[in-house]
Structures are given as C-alpha cells and as structure tokens.
mmCIF file of C-alpha atoms and ligand atoms in Angstrom:
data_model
loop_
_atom_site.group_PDB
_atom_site.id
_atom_site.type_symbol
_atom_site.label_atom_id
_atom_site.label_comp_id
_atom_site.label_asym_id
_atom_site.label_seq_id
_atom_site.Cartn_x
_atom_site.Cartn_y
_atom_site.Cartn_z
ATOM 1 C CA UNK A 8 -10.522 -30.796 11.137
ATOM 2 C CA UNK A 9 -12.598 -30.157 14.368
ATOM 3 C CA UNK A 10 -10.195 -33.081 16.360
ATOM 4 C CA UNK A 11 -7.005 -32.285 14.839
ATOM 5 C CA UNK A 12 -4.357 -31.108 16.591
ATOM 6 C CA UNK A 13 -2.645 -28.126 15.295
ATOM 7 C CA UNK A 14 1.115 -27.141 15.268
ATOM 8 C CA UNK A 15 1.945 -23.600 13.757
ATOM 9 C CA UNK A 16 5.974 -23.260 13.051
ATOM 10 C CA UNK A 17 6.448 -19.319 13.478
ATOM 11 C CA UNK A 18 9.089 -17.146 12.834
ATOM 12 C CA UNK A 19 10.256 -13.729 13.053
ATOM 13 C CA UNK A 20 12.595 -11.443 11.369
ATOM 14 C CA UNK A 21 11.100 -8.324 11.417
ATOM 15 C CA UNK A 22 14.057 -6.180 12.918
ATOM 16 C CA UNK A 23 17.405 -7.365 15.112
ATOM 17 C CA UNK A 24 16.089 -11.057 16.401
ATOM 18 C CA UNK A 25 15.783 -13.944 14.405
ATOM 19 C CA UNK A 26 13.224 -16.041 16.497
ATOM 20 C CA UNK A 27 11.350 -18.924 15.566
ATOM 21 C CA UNK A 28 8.552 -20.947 17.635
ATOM 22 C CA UNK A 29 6.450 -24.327 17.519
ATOM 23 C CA UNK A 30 3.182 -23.733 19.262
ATOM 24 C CA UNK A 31 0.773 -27.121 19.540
ATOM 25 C CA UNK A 32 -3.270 -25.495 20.066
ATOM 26 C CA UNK A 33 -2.008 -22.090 21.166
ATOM 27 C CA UNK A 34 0.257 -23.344 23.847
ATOM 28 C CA UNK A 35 4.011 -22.736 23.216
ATOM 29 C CA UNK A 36 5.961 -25.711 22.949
ATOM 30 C CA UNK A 37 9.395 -23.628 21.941
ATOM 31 C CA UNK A 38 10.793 -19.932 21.393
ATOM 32 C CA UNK A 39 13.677 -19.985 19.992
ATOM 33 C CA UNK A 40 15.278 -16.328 19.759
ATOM 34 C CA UNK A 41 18.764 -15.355 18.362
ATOM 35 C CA UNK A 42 19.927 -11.621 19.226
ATOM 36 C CA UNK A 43 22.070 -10.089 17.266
ATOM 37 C CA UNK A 44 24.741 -8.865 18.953
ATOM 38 C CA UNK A 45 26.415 -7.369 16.316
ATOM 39 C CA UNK A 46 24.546 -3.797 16.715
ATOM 40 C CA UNK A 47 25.850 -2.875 20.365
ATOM 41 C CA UNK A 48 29.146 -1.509 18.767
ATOM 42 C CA UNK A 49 26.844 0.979 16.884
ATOM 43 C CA UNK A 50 24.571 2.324 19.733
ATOM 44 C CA UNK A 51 21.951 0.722 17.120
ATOM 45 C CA UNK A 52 20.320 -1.578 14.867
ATOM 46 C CA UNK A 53 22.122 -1.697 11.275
ATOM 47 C CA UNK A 54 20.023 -2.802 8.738
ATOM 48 C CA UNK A 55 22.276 -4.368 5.926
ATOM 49 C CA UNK A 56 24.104 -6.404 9.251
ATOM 50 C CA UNK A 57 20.940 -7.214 10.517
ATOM 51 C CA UNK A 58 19.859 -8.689 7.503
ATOM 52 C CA UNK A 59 22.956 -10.898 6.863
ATOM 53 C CA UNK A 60 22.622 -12.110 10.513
ATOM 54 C CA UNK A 61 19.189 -13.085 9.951
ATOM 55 C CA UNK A 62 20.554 -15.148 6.576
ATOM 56 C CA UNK A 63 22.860 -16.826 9.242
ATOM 57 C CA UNK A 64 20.807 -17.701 12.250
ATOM 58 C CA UNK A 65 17.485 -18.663 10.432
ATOM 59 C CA UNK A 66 18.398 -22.158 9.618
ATOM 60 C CA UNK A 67 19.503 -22.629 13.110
ATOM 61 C CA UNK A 68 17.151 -20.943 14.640
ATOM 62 C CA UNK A 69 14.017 -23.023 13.154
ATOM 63 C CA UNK A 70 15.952 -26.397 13.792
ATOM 64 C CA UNK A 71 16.385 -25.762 17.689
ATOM 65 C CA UNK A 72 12.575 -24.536 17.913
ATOM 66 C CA UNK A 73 11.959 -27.790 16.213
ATOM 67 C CA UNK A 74 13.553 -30.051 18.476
ATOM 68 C CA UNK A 75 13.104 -28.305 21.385
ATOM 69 C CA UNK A 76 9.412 -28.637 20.475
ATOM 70 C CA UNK A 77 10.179 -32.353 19.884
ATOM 71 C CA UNK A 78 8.675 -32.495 16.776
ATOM 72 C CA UNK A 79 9.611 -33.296 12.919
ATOM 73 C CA UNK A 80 8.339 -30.629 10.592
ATOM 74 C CA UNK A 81 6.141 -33.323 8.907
ATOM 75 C CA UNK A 82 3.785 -32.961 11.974
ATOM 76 C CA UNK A 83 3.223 -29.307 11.200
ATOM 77 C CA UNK A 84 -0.149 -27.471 10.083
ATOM 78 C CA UNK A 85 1.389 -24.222 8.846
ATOM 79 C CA UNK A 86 3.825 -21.672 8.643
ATOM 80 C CA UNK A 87 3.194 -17.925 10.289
ATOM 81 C CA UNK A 88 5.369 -15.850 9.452
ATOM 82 C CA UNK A 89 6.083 -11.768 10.287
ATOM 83 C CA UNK A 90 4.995 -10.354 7.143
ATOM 84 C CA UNK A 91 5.815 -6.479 8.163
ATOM 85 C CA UNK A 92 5.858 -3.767 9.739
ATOM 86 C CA UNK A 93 9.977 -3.684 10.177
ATOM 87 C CA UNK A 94 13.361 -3.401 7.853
ATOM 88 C CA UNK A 95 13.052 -4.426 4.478
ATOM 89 C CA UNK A 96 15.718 -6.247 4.419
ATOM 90 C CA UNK A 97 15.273 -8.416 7.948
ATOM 91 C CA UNK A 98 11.614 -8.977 6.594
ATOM 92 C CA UNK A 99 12.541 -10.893 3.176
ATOM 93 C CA UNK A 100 14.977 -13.492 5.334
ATOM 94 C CA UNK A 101 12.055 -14.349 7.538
ATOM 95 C CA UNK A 102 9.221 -14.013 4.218
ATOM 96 C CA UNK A 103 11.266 -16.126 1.848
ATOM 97 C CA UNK A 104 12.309 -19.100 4.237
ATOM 98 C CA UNK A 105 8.516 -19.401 5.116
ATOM 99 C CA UNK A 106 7.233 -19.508 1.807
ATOM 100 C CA UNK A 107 9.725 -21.738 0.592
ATOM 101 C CA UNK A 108 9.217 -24.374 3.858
ATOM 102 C CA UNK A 109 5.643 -23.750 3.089
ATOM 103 C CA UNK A 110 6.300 -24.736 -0.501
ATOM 104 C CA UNK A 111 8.410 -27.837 0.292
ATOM 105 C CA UNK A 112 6.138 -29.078 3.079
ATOM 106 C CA UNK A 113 2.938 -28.424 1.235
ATOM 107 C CA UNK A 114 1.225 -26.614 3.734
ATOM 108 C CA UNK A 115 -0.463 -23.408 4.408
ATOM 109 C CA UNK A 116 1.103 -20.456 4.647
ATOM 110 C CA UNK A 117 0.296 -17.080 7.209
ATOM 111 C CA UNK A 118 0.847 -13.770 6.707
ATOM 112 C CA UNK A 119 1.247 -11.719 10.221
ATOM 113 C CA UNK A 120 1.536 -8.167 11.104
ATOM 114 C CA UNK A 121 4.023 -7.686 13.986
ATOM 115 C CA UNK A 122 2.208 -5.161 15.666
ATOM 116 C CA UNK A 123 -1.340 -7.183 16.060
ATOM 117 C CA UNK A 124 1.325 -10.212 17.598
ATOM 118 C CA UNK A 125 2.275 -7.787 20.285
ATOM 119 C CA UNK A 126 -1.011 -7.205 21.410
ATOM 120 C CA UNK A 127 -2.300 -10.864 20.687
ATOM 121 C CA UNK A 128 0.861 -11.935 22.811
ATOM 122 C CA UNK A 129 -2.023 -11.828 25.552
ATOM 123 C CA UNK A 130 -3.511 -14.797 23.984
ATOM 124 C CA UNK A 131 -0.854 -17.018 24.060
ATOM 125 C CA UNK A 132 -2.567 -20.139 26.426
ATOM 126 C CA UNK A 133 -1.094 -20.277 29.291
ATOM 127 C CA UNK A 134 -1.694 -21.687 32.827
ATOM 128 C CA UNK A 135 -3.389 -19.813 34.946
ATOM 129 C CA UNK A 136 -3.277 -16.541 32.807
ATOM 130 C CA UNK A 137 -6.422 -15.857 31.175
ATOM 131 C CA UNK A 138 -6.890 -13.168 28.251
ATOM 132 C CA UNK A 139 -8.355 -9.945 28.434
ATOM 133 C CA UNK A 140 -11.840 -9.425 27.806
ATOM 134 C CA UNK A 141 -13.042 -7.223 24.853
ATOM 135 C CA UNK A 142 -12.719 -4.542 24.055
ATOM 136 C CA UNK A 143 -9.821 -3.382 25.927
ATOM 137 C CA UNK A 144 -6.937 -0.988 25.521
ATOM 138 C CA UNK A 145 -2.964 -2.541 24.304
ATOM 139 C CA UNK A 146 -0.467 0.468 24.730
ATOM 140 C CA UNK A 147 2.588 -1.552 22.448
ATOM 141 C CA UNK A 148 5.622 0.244 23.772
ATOM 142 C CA UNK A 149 9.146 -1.156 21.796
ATOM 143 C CA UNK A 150 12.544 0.433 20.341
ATOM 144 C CA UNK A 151 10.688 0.541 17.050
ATOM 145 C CA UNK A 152 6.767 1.251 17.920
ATOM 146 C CA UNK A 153 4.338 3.394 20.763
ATOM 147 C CA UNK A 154 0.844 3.008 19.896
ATOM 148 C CA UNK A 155 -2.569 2.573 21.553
ATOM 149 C CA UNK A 156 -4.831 0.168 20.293
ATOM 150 C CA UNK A 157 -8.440 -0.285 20.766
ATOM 151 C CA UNK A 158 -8.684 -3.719 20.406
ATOM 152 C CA UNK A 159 -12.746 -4.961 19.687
ATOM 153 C CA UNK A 160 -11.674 -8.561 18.462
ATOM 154 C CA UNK A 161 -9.038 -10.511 18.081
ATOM 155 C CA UNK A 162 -8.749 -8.781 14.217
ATOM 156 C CA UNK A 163 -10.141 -5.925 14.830
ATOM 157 C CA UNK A 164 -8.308 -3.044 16.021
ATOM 158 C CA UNK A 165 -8.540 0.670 16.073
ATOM 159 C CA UNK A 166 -5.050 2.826 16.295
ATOM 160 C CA UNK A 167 -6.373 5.511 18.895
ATOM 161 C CA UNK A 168 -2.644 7.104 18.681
ATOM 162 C CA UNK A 169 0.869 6.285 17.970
ATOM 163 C CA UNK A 170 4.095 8.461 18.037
ATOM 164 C CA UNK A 171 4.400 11.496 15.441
ATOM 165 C CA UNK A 172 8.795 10.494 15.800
ATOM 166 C CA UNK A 173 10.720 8.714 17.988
ATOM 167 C CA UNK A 174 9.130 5.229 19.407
ATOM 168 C CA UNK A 175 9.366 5.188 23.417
ATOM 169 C CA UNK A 176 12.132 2.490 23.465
ATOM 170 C CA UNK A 177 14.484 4.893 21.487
ATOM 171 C CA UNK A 178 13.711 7.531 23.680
ATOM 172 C CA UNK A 179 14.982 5.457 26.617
ATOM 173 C CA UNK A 180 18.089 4.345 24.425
ATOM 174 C CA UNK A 181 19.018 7.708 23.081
ATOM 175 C CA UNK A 182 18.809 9.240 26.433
ATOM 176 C CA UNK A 183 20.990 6.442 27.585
ATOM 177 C CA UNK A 184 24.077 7.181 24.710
ATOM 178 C CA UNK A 185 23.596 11.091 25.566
ATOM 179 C CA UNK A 186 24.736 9.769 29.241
ATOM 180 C CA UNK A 187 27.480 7.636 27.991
ATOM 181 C CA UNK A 188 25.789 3.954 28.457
ATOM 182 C CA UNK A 189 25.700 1.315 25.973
ATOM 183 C CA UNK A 190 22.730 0.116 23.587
ATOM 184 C CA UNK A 191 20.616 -0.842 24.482
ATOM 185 C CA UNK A 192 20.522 1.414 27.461
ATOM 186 C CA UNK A 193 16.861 1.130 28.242
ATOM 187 C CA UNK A 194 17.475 -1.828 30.919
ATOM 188 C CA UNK A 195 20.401 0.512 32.625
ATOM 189 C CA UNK A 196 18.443 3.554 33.052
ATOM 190 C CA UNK A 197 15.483 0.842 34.590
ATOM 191 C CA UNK A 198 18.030 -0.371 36.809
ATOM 192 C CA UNK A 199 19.824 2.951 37.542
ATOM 193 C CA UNK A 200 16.674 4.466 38.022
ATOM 194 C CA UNK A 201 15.733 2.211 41.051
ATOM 195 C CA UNK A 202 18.475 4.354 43.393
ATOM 196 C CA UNK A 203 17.672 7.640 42.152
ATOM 197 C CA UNK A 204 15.451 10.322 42.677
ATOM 198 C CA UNK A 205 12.478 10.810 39.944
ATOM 199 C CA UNK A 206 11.755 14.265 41.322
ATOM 200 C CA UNK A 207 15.901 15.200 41.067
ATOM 201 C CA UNK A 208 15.639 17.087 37.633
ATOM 202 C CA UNK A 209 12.630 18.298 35.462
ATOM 203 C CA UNK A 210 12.322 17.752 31.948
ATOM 204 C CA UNK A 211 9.757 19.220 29.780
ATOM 205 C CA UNK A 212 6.679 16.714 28.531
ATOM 206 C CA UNK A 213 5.887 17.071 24.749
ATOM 207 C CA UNK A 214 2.393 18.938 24.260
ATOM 208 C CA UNK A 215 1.098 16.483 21.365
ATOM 209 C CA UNK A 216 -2.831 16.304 20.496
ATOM 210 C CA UNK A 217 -5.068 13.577 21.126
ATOM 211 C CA UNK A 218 -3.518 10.585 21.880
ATOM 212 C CA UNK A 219 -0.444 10.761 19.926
ATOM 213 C CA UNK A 220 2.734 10.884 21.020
ATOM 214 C CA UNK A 221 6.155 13.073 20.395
ATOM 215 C CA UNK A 222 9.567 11.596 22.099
ATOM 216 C CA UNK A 223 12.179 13.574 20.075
ATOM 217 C CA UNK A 224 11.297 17.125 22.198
ATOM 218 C CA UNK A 225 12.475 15.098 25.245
ATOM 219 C CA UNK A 226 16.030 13.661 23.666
ATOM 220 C CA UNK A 227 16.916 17.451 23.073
ATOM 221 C CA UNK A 228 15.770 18.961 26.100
ATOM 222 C CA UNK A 229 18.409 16.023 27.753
ATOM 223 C CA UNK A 230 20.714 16.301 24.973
ATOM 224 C CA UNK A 231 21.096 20.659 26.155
ATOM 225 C CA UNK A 232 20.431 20.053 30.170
ATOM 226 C CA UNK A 233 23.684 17.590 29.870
ATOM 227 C CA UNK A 234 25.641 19.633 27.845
ATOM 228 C CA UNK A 235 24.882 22.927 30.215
ATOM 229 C CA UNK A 236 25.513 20.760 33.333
ATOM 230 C CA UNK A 237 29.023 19.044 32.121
ATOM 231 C CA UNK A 238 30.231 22.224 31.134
ATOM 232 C CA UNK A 239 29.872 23.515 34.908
ATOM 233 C CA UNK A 240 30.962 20.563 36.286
ATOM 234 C CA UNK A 241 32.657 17.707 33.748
ATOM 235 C CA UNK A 242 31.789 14.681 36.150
ATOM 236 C CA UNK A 243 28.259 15.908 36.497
ATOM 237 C CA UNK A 244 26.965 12.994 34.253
ATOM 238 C CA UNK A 245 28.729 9.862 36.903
ATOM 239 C CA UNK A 246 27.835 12.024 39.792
ATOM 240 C CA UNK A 247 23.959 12.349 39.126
ATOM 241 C CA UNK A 248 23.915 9.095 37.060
ATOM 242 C CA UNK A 249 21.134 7.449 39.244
ATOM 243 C CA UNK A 250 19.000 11.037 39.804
ATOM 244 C CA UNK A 251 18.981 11.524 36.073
ATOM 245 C CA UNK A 252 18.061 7.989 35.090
ATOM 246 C CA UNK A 253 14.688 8.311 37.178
ATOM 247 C CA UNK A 254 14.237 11.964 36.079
ATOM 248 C CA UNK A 255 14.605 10.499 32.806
ATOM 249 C CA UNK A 256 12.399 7.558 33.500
ATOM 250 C CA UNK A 257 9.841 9.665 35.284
ATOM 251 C CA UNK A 258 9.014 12.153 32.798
ATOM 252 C CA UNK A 259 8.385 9.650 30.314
ATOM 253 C CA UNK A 260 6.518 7.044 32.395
ATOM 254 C CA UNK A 261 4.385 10.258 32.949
ATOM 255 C CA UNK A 262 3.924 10.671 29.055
ATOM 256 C CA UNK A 263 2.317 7.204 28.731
ATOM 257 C CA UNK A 264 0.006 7.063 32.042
ATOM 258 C CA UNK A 265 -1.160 10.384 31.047
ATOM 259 C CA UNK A 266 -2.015 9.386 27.505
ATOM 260 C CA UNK A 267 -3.467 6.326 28.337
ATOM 261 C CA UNK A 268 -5.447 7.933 31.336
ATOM 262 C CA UNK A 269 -6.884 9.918 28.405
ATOM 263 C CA UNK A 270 -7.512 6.880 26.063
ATOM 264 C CA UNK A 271 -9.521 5.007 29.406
ATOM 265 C CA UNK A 272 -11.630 8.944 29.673
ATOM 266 C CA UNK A 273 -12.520 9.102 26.035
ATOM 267 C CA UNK A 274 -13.425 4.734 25.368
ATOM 268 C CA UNK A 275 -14.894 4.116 28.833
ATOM 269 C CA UNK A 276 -12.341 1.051 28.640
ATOM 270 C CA UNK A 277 -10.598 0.509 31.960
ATOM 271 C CA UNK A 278 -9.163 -3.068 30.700
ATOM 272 C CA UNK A 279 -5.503 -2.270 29.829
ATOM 273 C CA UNK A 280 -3.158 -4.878 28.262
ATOM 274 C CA UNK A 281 0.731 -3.929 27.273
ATOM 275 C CA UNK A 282 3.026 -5.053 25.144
ATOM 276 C CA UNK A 283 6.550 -4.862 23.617
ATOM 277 C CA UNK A 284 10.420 -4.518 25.118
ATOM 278 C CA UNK A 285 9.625 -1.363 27.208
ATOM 279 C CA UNK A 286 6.675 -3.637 29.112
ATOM 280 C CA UNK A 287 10.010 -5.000 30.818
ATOM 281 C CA UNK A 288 10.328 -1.434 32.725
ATOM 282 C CA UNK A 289 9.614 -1.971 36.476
ATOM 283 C CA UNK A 290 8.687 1.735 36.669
ATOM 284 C CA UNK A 291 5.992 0.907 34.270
ATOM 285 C CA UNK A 292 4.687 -2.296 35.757
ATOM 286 C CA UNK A 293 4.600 -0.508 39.076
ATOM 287 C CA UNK A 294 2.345 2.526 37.651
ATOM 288 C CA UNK A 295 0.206 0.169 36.036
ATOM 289 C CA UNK A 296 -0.212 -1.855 39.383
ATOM 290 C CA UNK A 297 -1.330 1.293 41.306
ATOM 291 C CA UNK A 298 -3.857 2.169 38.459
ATOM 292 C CA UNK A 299 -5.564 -1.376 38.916
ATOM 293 C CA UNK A 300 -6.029 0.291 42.647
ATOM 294 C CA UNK A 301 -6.058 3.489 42.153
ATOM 295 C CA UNK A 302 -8.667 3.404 38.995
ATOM 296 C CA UNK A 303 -9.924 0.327 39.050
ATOM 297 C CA UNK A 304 -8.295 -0.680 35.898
ATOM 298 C CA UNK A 305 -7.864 -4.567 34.837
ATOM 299 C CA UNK A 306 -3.944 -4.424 33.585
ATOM 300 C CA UNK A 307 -2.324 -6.962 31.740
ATOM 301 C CA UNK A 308 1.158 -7.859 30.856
ATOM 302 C CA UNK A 309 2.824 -10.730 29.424
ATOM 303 C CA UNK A 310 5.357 -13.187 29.781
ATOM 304 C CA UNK A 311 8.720 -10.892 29.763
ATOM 305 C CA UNK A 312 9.383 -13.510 26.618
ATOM 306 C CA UNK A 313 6.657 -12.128 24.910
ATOM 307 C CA UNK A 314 6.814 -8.841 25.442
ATOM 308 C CA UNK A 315 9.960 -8.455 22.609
ATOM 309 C CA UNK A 316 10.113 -9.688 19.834
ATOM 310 C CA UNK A 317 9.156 -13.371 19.414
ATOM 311 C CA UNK A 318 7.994 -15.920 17.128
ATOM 312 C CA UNK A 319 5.566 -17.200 19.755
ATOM 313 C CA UNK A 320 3.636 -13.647 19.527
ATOM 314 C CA UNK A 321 3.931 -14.554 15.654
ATOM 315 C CA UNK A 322 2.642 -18.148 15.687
ATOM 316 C CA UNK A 323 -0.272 -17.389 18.309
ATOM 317 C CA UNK A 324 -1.779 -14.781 15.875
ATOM 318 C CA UNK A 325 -0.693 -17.889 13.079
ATOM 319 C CA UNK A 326 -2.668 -20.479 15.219
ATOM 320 C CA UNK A 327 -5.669 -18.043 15.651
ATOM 321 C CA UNK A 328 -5.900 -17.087 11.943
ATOM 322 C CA UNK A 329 -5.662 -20.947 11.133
ATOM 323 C CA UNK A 330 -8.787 -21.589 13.136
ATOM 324 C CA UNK A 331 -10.242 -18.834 10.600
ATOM 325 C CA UNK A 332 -8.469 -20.570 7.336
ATOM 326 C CA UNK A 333 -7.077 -17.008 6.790
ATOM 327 C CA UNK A 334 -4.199 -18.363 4.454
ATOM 328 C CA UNK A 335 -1.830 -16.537 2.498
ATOM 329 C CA UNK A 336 -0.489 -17.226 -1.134
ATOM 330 C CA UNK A 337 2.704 -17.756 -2.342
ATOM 331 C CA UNK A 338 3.126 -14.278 -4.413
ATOM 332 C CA UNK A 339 2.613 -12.543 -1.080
ATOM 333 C CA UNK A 340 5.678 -10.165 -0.198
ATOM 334 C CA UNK A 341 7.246 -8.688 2.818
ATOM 335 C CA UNK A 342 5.605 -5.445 3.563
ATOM 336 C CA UNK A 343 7.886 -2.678 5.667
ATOM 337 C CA UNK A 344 5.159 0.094 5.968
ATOM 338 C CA UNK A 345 2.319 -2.394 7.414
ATOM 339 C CA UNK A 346 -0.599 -0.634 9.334
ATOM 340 C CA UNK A 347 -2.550 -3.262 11.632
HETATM 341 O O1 KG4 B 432 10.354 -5.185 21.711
HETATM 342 P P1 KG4 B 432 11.815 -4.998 21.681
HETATM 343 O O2 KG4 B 432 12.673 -6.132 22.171
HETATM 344 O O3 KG4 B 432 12.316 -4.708 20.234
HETATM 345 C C1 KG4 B 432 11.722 -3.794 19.392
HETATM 346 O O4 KG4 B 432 10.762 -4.127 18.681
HETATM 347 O O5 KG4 B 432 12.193 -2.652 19.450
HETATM 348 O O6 KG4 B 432 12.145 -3.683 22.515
HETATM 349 C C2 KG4 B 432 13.454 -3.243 22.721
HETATM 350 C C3 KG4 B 432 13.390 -1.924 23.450
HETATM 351 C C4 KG4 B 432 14.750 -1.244 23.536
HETATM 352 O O7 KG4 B 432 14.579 0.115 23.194
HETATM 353 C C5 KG4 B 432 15.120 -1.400 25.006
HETATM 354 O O8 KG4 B 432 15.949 -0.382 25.499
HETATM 355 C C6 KG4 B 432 13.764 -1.348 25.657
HETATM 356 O O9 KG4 B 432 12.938 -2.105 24.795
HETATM 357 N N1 KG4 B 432 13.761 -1.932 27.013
HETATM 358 C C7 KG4 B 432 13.561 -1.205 28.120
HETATM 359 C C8 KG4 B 432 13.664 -2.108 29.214
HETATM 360 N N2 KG4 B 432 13.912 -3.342 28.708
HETATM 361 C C9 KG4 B 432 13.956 -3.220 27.359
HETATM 362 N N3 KG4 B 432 13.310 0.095 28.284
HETATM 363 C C10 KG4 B 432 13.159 0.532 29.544
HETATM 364 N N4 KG4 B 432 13.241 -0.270 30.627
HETATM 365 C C11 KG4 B 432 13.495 -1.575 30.513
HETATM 366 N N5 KG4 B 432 13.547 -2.354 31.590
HETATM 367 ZN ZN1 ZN B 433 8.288 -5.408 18.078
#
C-alpha cells in the first residue's frame, strides 16, 4: 500500500455543474466541468432542470476527465464523490453513478461533504503553492454558502459563523437582476465595479451577532434606493451603473473583512484561506492583499478553478480520506442538509 500510486476519480453534482476529476497522489491530472447553461434564462438555478442536465452530462463528463487524465478506469483506487450539502435532486445523479462505478469496478467508495472540499481546495498539490498551516481561518464565500471555518485539521473543523439567509454570492446576483443584468451577475458588478466609485452611494450593513451573517437586509435596502431613484429619474439605473456596482460591491466586501477581522480578534488566527465562486472578486483579493500588509495576515486563495465548484476540490478531500481508509458503503445516500 505504502508504494502504490493512487488515482481518485471524483465527481460533483451538488448544484448547477456536473464536474468530474482524476487526481494521481493529490496532484490533478484533469477537471472536467460542464455548466449548465440552461439556468441564465431564469436569473437562477432550477432544480428539476438541473437535475436532468446532470443525467445528461455525467457520462460525458467522467469520460473526458478520464482521457484527459490519460488513464483507463481499471487504473483507479476509488471513487469520491459529493455526498451533500446541495439540491436533492443534482446530489442523487452524482451519488448513484459513483456507487454504481464503484460497484462495477470493485473499488472503494468516498463519501464527501462539499463544503470541507472548498476549504481543502487549499490542499490540492501544486507547484510552488504550499498549504496553509493549522489552524487557520477558510471564509467559503459561493451563490449557495458564506461561512467561516476554523479549520484545526484537515477533518476537523469548527463553523465560527455562517449566514442566517441569503449566501454572499446571491447577494451579488440579486443585486445584479434588481439593476437589470443577467445571472449570474456577480462577475458584471466585479467588472462594473472597477470604473465606479465605492464611496458614490451608501447602503446600510446588516447588524447580525457574532460572526454570522445576514445578506437579505442589503437586497431590500437596493431593491427601495432603485425604485426611489428610477422614479425621479427613469435612466438613473444606466447612468450610475458603474457607481452603484462598487457601492454595491463595497458595502458588502465591508461585511466580510469586518466579520472576519472579528473571527482573527476572537481565535488569535491571522492565517486566512478562501474559498468558493465569490473568491473570484478582485475587490476581495485586493482587501485580502492589503490585510497580509496591513495586519500581518498569511492569506490564501486558490486556483480560480478551484474556487467553484469542482470535482478536483472533491477528489483531493477523496485522496486525503483514502490515505485514512475512510470508506463509505454502498447503502450510503445523498444528504441535502449536510453540516461539515
Ligand atoms: O462556487 P460557485 O461557482 O457556485 C456555488 O456554489 O454557488 O459560485 C458562484 C457564485 C455566483 O453567485 C457568482 O455570481 C459569484 O459566485 N461570482 C462572483 C464573481 N465571480 C463569481 N461574485 C462576485 N464577483 C465575482 N468576480
Ligand atoms: Zn460550492
């Protein structure tokens, strides 16, 4: 066992991407990821569609990460698959078709939770990159999750707060369809954002406890400021577009900092890694960058391909539980509600 090489086939299904990955030792050899484009049409993700689309693009999907990979699935030393949290639906494409490879291909099966992938993302290997050292601090900020995470070890992991409603990725995307841009309109209020003025409009911050955090207070207090201005003035909205994108932008890069500023006060932890689609936002990265300065923080974030949803997040968490022969059974079922 201690020689062997080992290949993890991954795959993912949890919400609007079918993905699946080959990863040889922890390094990625392929990442394959399908998104559905079916949801733009909707301003959102559609459950029963994303479901069917996941029926359509697994096979697909797991054949191109093989060959990309360059290997034939009689090489492989497991299956990882996302076991939860996500849509029901989306979760039993992914579940079944690794249990019954598994099956077929007698060999082991894993059980992941999708929101320990995001944060073990960072220990994908990589050249050049090394890990964060524990313990440290993962904010995961997606279209479906905001949580901090005090991570002590690879498996185990504290939730030090999470959002009481909207995760920070819809925020971005429901502010975006208030202004009139399509889903997902997080990337166009980034990029709108980058000619505007942050300081141009003020919008209340949510006054939530602790480290949790509250998004939907924000959507309304847009949702009324846009309605008050366009009735004044109907092209207000394509006249301010780039002031109220980094208004927008500003107040809630301001919600995170100051949460996590709070999370690095109360653990003494000034190692801080990040994770999931909003990761991509350059207002983010560049608030991050002046804390490492600024605070002396250690800041971490991955691979833009790894910061939404992958199978490569799913079979690095596959690879490390393998080393552990954490295995799963074949009655195991998909799990929506999944805590990590
Ligand atoms: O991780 P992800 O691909 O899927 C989920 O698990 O949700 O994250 C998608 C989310 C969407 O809400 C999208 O608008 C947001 O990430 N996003 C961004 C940016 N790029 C993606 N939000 C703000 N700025 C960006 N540059
Ligand atoms: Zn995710």
């Amino acid at each position: 066992m201690q020689n062997e090489t080992i290949y993890i086939l991954a795959i993912e299904s949890s919400c609007d991407d079918t993905s699946a990955a080959v990863l040889k030792d922890g390094k990625v050899l392929s990442n394959i990821v399908a998104t559905q484009k079916i949801h733009e049409q909707y301003g959102g993700v559609v459950p029963e569609l994303a479901s069917r689309a996941h029926q359509q693009n697994i096979v697909p999907v797991v054949h191109q990460a093989l060959a990309k990979a360059n290997i034939d699935k009689k090489q492989l030393s497991a299956i990882a698959f996302t076991r939860g949290p996500g849509l029901m639906g989306s979760l039993l494409v992914g579940t079944s078709f690794a249990k019954s490879l598994s099956l077929g291909l007698q060999i082991p099966l894993i059980e992941v939770n999708h929101m320990q992938a995001h944060i073990l993302a960072h220990f994908i290997k990589e050249e050049q990159t090394a890990p964060p050292e524990f313990p440290f601090l993962a904010m995961t900020i997606s279209g479906g999750h905001t949580q901090i995470v005090r991570v002590n070890d690879h498996f185990d992991m504290e939730i030090l707060g999470e959002t009481l409603d909207d995760a920070v990725g819809e925020a971005f995307d429901k502010s975006a369809k208030l202004m009139g841009l399509p889903y997902p309109g997080g990337p166009l209020i980034d990029k709108y954002a980058q000619t505007g003025n942050p300081k141009a409009f003020d919008f209340p911050r949510p006054k939530v406890a602790g480290l949790n955090f509250s998004f939907s207070g924000l959507k309304t207090s847009i949702l009324y400021f846009l309605q008050k201005q366009v009735q004044q003035n109907p092209d207000f909205i394509a006249q301010n577009r780039d002031d109220i994108c980094a208004s927008i932008q500003d107040t809630i890069i301001a919600i995170l900092m100051g949460k996590l500023e709070k999370a690095v006060e109360q653990t003494g932890i000034k190692t801080i890694a990040i994770g999931g689609g909003v990761s991509a936002n350059s207002g983010i990265r560049n608030s991050l960058v002046q804390k490492e300065t600024e605070k002396k923080w250690r800041t971490y974030i991955p691979k833009f391909e790894y910061c939404t949803d992958n199978a490569a997040m799913i079979g690095i968490v596959g690879h490390l539980k393998y080393l552990k022969n954490d295995f799963s059974q074949q009655d195991i079922s998909a799990k929506a509600r999944y805590s990590i």
